[in-house]
PDB file of C-alpha atoms in Angstrom:
ATOM      1  CA  MET A   1       4.048 -20.084  -7.433  1.00 76.00           C
ATOM      2  CA  LYS A   2       5.615 -16.682  -6.884  1.00 91.00           C
ATOM      3  CA  ARG A   3       3.385 -14.501  -4.735  1.00 94.00           C
ATOM      4  CA  VAL A   4       3.000 -10.870  -5.752  1.00 97.00           C
ATOM      5  CA  ALA A   5       1.038  -8.705  -3.343  1.00 97.00           C
ATOM      6  CA  LEU A   6      -0.679  -5.357  -3.471  1.00 97.00           C
ATOM      7  CA  VAL A   7      -0.970  -3.660  -0.086  1.00 97.00           C
ATOM      8  CA  THR A   8      -3.057  -0.580   0.606  1.00 96.00           C
ATOM      9  CA  GLY A   9      -2.534   1.329   3.823  1.00 93.00           C
ATOM     10  CA  GLY A  10       1.207   0.678   3.945  1.00 93.00           C
ATOM     11  CA  THR A  11       1.915   3.994   5.638  1.00 92.00           C
ATOM     12  CA  GLY A  12      -0.143   3.035   8.673  1.00 91.00           C
ATOM     13  CA  PHE A  13       0.601   0.856  11.674  1.00 90.00           C
ATOM     14  CA  LEU A  14      -1.229  -2.256  10.470  1.00 93.00           C
ATOM     15  CA  GLY A  15      -0.145  -1.905   6.846  1.00 93.00           C
ATOM     16  CA  SER A  16       3.542  -1.509   7.678  1.00 93.00           C
ATOM     17  CA  TRP A  17       3.416  -4.601   9.913  1.00 93.00           C
ATOM     18  CA  LEU A  18       1.745  -6.494   7.072  1.00 95.00           C
ATOM     19  CA  ILE A  19       4.507  -5.449   4.656  1.00 95.00           C
ATOM     20  CA  ARG A  20       7.106  -6.567   7.193  1.00 92.00           C
ATOM     21  CA  SER A  21       5.342  -9.935   7.490  1.00 93.00           C
ATOM     22  CA  LEU A  22       5.172 -10.382   3.700  1.00 94.00           C
ATOM     23  CA  ILE A  23       8.886  -9.625   3.418  1.00 91.00           C
ATOM     24  CA  SER A  24       9.639 -12.208   6.114  1.00 88.00           C
ATOM     25  CA  ARG A  25       7.562 -14.805   4.273  1.00 88.00           C
ATOM     26  CA  ASN A  26       9.567 -14.370   1.068  1.00 79.00           C
ATOM     27  CA  CYS A  27       6.882 -12.733  -1.020  1.00 90.00           C
ATOM     28  CA  HIS A  28       8.368 -12.320  -4.520  1.00 93.00           C
ATOM     29  CA  LYS A  29       7.221  -8.694  -4.959  1.00 97.00           C
ATOM     30  CA  ILE A  30       5.158  -6.281  -2.878  1.00 97.00           C
ATOM     31  CA  TYR A  31       3.430  -3.315  -4.468  1.00 98.00           C
ATOM     32  CA  VAL A  32       2.316  -0.728  -1.935  1.00 97.00           C
ATOM     33  CA  LEU A  33      -0.337   1.775  -2.934  1.00 96.00           C
ATOM     34  CA  ALA A  34       0.265   5.057  -1.115  1.00 94.00           C
ATOM     35  CA  ARG A  35      -0.449   8.688  -1.736  1.00 89.00           C
ATOM     36  CA  ARG A  36       1.929  11.559  -1.334  1.00 86.00           C
ATOM     37  CA  ASP A  37       1.132  14.320   1.096  1.00 84.00           C
ATOM     38  CA  SER A  38       2.140  17.967   1.047  1.00 80.00           C
ATOM     39  CA  LYS A  39       5.540  17.235   2.633  1.00 88.00           C
ATOM     40  CA  HIS A  40       6.519  13.691   1.611  1.00 90.00           C
ATOM     41  CA  SER A  41       6.396  11.461  -1.442  1.00 92.00           C
ATOM     42  CA  ALA A  42       4.449   8.201  -1.298  1.00 92.00           C
ATOM     43  CA  LYS A  43       7.725   6.259  -1.179  1.00 92.00           C
ATOM     44  CA  ASN A  44       9.078   8.338   1.702  1.00 91.00           C
ATOM     45  CA  ARG A  45       5.864   7.801   3.660  1.00 92.00           C
ATOM     46  CA  VAL A  46       6.025   3.999   3.223  1.00 93.00           C
ATOM     47  CA  TYR A  47       9.693   3.734   4.183  1.00 91.00           C
ATOM     48  CA  GLN A  48       9.174   6.052   7.152  1.00 90.00           C
ATOM     49  CA  ALA A  49       6.488   3.636   8.413  1.00 91.00           C
ATOM     50  CA  LEU A  50       8.794   0.639   7.862  1.00 90.00           C
ATOM     51  CA  ARG A  51      11.696   2.354   9.684  1.00 88.00           C
ATOM     52  CA  ALA A  52       9.472   2.657  12.745  1.00 87.00           C
ATOM     53  CA  HIS A  53       9.830  -1.120  13.231  1.00 79.00           C
ATOM     54  CA  LYS A  54      13.579  -0.701  13.801  1.00 77.00           C
ATOM     55  CA  ASN A  55      14.507  -3.827  11.869  1.00 71.00           C
ATOM     56  CA  GLY A  56      17.448  -3.169   9.556  1.00 72.00           C
ATOM     57  CA  ALA A  57      17.291  -6.576   7.865  1.00 76.00           C
ATOM     58  CA  ILE A  58      13.650  -6.074   6.909  1.00 77.00           C
ATOM     59  CA  LEU A  59      14.342  -2.558   5.656  1.00 80.00           C
ATOM     60  CA  HIS A  60      17.270  -3.826   3.567  1.00 82.00           C
ATOM     61  CA  ARG A  61      15.084  -6.531   1.985  1.00 85.00           C
ATOM     62  CA  ALA A  62      12.292  -3.981   1.461  1.00 86.00           C
ATOM     63  CA  HIS A  63      14.496  -2.038  -0.936  1.00 86.00           C
ATOM     64  CA  ARG A  64      14.629  -5.136  -3.172  1.00 91.00           C
ATOM     65  CA  LEU A  65      11.040  -6.369  -2.791  1.00 94.00           C
ATOM     66  CA  VAL A  66       8.826  -3.317  -2.262  1.00 95.00           C
ATOM     67  CA  GLU A  67       7.713  -1.011  -5.032  1.00 96.00           C
ATOM     68  CA  VAL A  68       5.641   1.978  -3.999  1.00 96.00           C
ATOM     69  CA  VAL A  69       2.870   2.943  -6.399  1.00 96.00           C
ATOM     70  CA  ASP A  70       1.709   6.530  -6.046  1.00 94.00           C
ATOM     71  CA  GLY A  71      -2.087   6.411  -5.986  1.00 94.00           C
ATOM     72  CA  ASP A  72      -5.197   7.177  -3.976  1.00 94.00           C
ATOM     73  CA  LEU A  73      -8.030   4.921  -2.782  1.00 92.00           C
ATOM     74  CA  CYS A  74     -10.519   7.733  -3.304  1.00 90.00           C
ATOM     75  CA  GLU A  75      -9.833   8.046  -7.021  1.00 92.00           C
ATOM     76  CA  LEU A  76     -11.199   5.934  -9.854  1.00 91.00           C
ATOM     77  CA  ARG A  77      -8.712   3.131 -10.728  1.00 93.00           C
ATOM     78  CA  LEU A  78      -6.926   4.171  -7.532  1.00 94.00           C
ATOM     79  CA  GLY A  79      -5.527   7.195  -9.351  1.00 94.00           C
ATOM     80  CA  LEU A  80      -3.381   4.957 -11.574  1.00 95.00           C
ATOM     81  CA  SER A  81      -2.967   5.156 -15.329  1.00 95.00           C
ATOM     82  CA  ARG A  82      -4.511   2.413 -17.452  1.00 96.00           C
ATOM     83  CA  ARG A  83      -1.026   1.147 -18.308  1.00 96.00           C
ATOM     84  CA  ILE A  84      -0.022   0.768 -14.651  1.00 95.00           C
ATOM     85  CA  THR A  85      -3.405  -0.738 -13.746  1.00 95.00           C
ATOM     86  CA  HIS A  86      -3.107  -3.402 -16.466  1.00 96.00           C
ATOM     87  CA  SER A  87       0.489  -4.156 -15.513  1.00 96.00           C
ATOM     88  CA  LEU A  88      -0.486  -4.679 -11.866  1.00 96.00           C
ATOM     89  CA  LEU A  89      -3.506  -6.811 -12.778  1.00 95.00           C
ATOM     90  CA  ARG A  90      -1.273  -9.174 -14.770  1.00 96.00           C
ATOM     91  CA  GLN A  91       1.143  -9.637 -11.849  1.00 96.00           C
ATOM     92  CA  ILE A  92      -0.758  -9.481  -8.561  1.00 96.00           C
ATOM     93  CA  THR A  93      -1.743 -12.741  -6.886  1.00 96.00           C
ATOM     94  CA  ASP A  94      -2.866 -11.307  -3.523  1.00 96.00           C
ATOM     95  CA  ILE A  95      -4.507  -8.065  -2.390  1.00 96.00           C
ATOM     96  CA  PHE A  96      -4.323  -6.860   1.204  1.00 97.00           C
ATOM     97  CA  HIS A  97      -6.608  -3.868   1.637  1.00 96.00           C
ATOM     98  CA  VAL A  98      -5.910  -2.219   4.996  1.00 94.00           C
ATOM     99  CA  GLY A  99      -6.029   1.393   3.842  1.00 93.00           C
ATOM    100  CA  ALA A 100      -8.681   3.397   5.648  1.00 88.00           C
ATOM    101  CA  GLN A 101      -9.517   6.649   7.359  1.00 88.00           C
ATOM    102  CA  ALA A 102      -9.586   5.687  11.039  1.00 85.00           C
ATOM    103  CA  ASP A 103     -10.249   8.972  12.844  1.00 85.00           C
ATOM    104  CA  LEU A 104     -12.909   8.003  15.382  1.00 84.00           C
ATOM    105  CA  ARG A 105     -13.872  11.651  15.870  1.00 91.00           C
ATOM    106  CA  ALA A 106     -14.645  12.238  12.191  1.00 88.00           C
ATOM    107  CA  GLN A 107     -18.155  12.577  10.795  1.00 90.00           C
ATOM    108  CA  LEU A 108     -19.618   9.504   9.105  1.00 88.00           C
ATOM    109  CA  ALA A 109     -19.833  11.357   5.802  1.00 85.00           C
ATOM    110  CA  THR A 110     -16.098  12.131   6.024  1.00 87.00           C
ATOM    111  CA  LEU A 111     -15.250   8.474   6.626  1.00 90.00           C
ATOM    112  CA  ARG A 112     -17.551   7.029   3.978  1.00 88.00           C
ATOM    113  CA  HIS A 113     -15.632   8.177   0.911  1.00 84.00           C
ATOM    114  CA  PRO A 114     -12.169   6.785   1.749  1.00 86.00           C
ATOM    115  CA  ASN A 115     -13.492   3.678   3.505  1.00 90.00           C
ATOM    116  CA  VAL A 116     -16.523   2.581   1.475  1.00 91.00           C
ATOM    117  CA  THR A 117     -15.762   4.088  -1.914  1.00 89.00           C
ATOM    118  CA  GLY A 118     -12.051   3.267  -1.473  1.00 90.00           C
ATOM    119  CA  THR A 119     -12.913  -0.395  -0.905  1.00 91.00           C
ATOM    120  CA  ARG A 120     -15.090  -0.406  -4.034  1.00 92.00           C
ATOM    121  CA  HIS A 121     -12.188   1.011  -6.031  1.00 92.00           C
ATOM    122  CA  VAL A 122      -9.848  -1.718  -4.778  1.00 92.00           C
ATOM    123  CA  LEU A 123     -12.355  -4.407  -5.694  1.00 89.00           C
TER     124      LEU A 123
END
């Protein structure tokens, strides 16, 4: 069976290592949910995280296997259109949810929305 993964948190340390591992294990397709920021697109943020591993072979394979989906854990349906949501639901076999707000100095109320509500949206 061809494995198709959805990864959240692909711009972070853990998420980018997970993507690298999925590429090494010949995952058929890897969708990475990421949000753009004020300076960089979602795709640029994911590939910047992958470049940090300094593995050219993995980066080369990433261009064939990884598709970045511009979305947001904090939004209903992850900020995706119904069409994209249905397309992903038909394809995905595995979900790896490692997206989170991890600032240990932040207030609990600040962390709750991306971490608790974000997890509900993924589920």
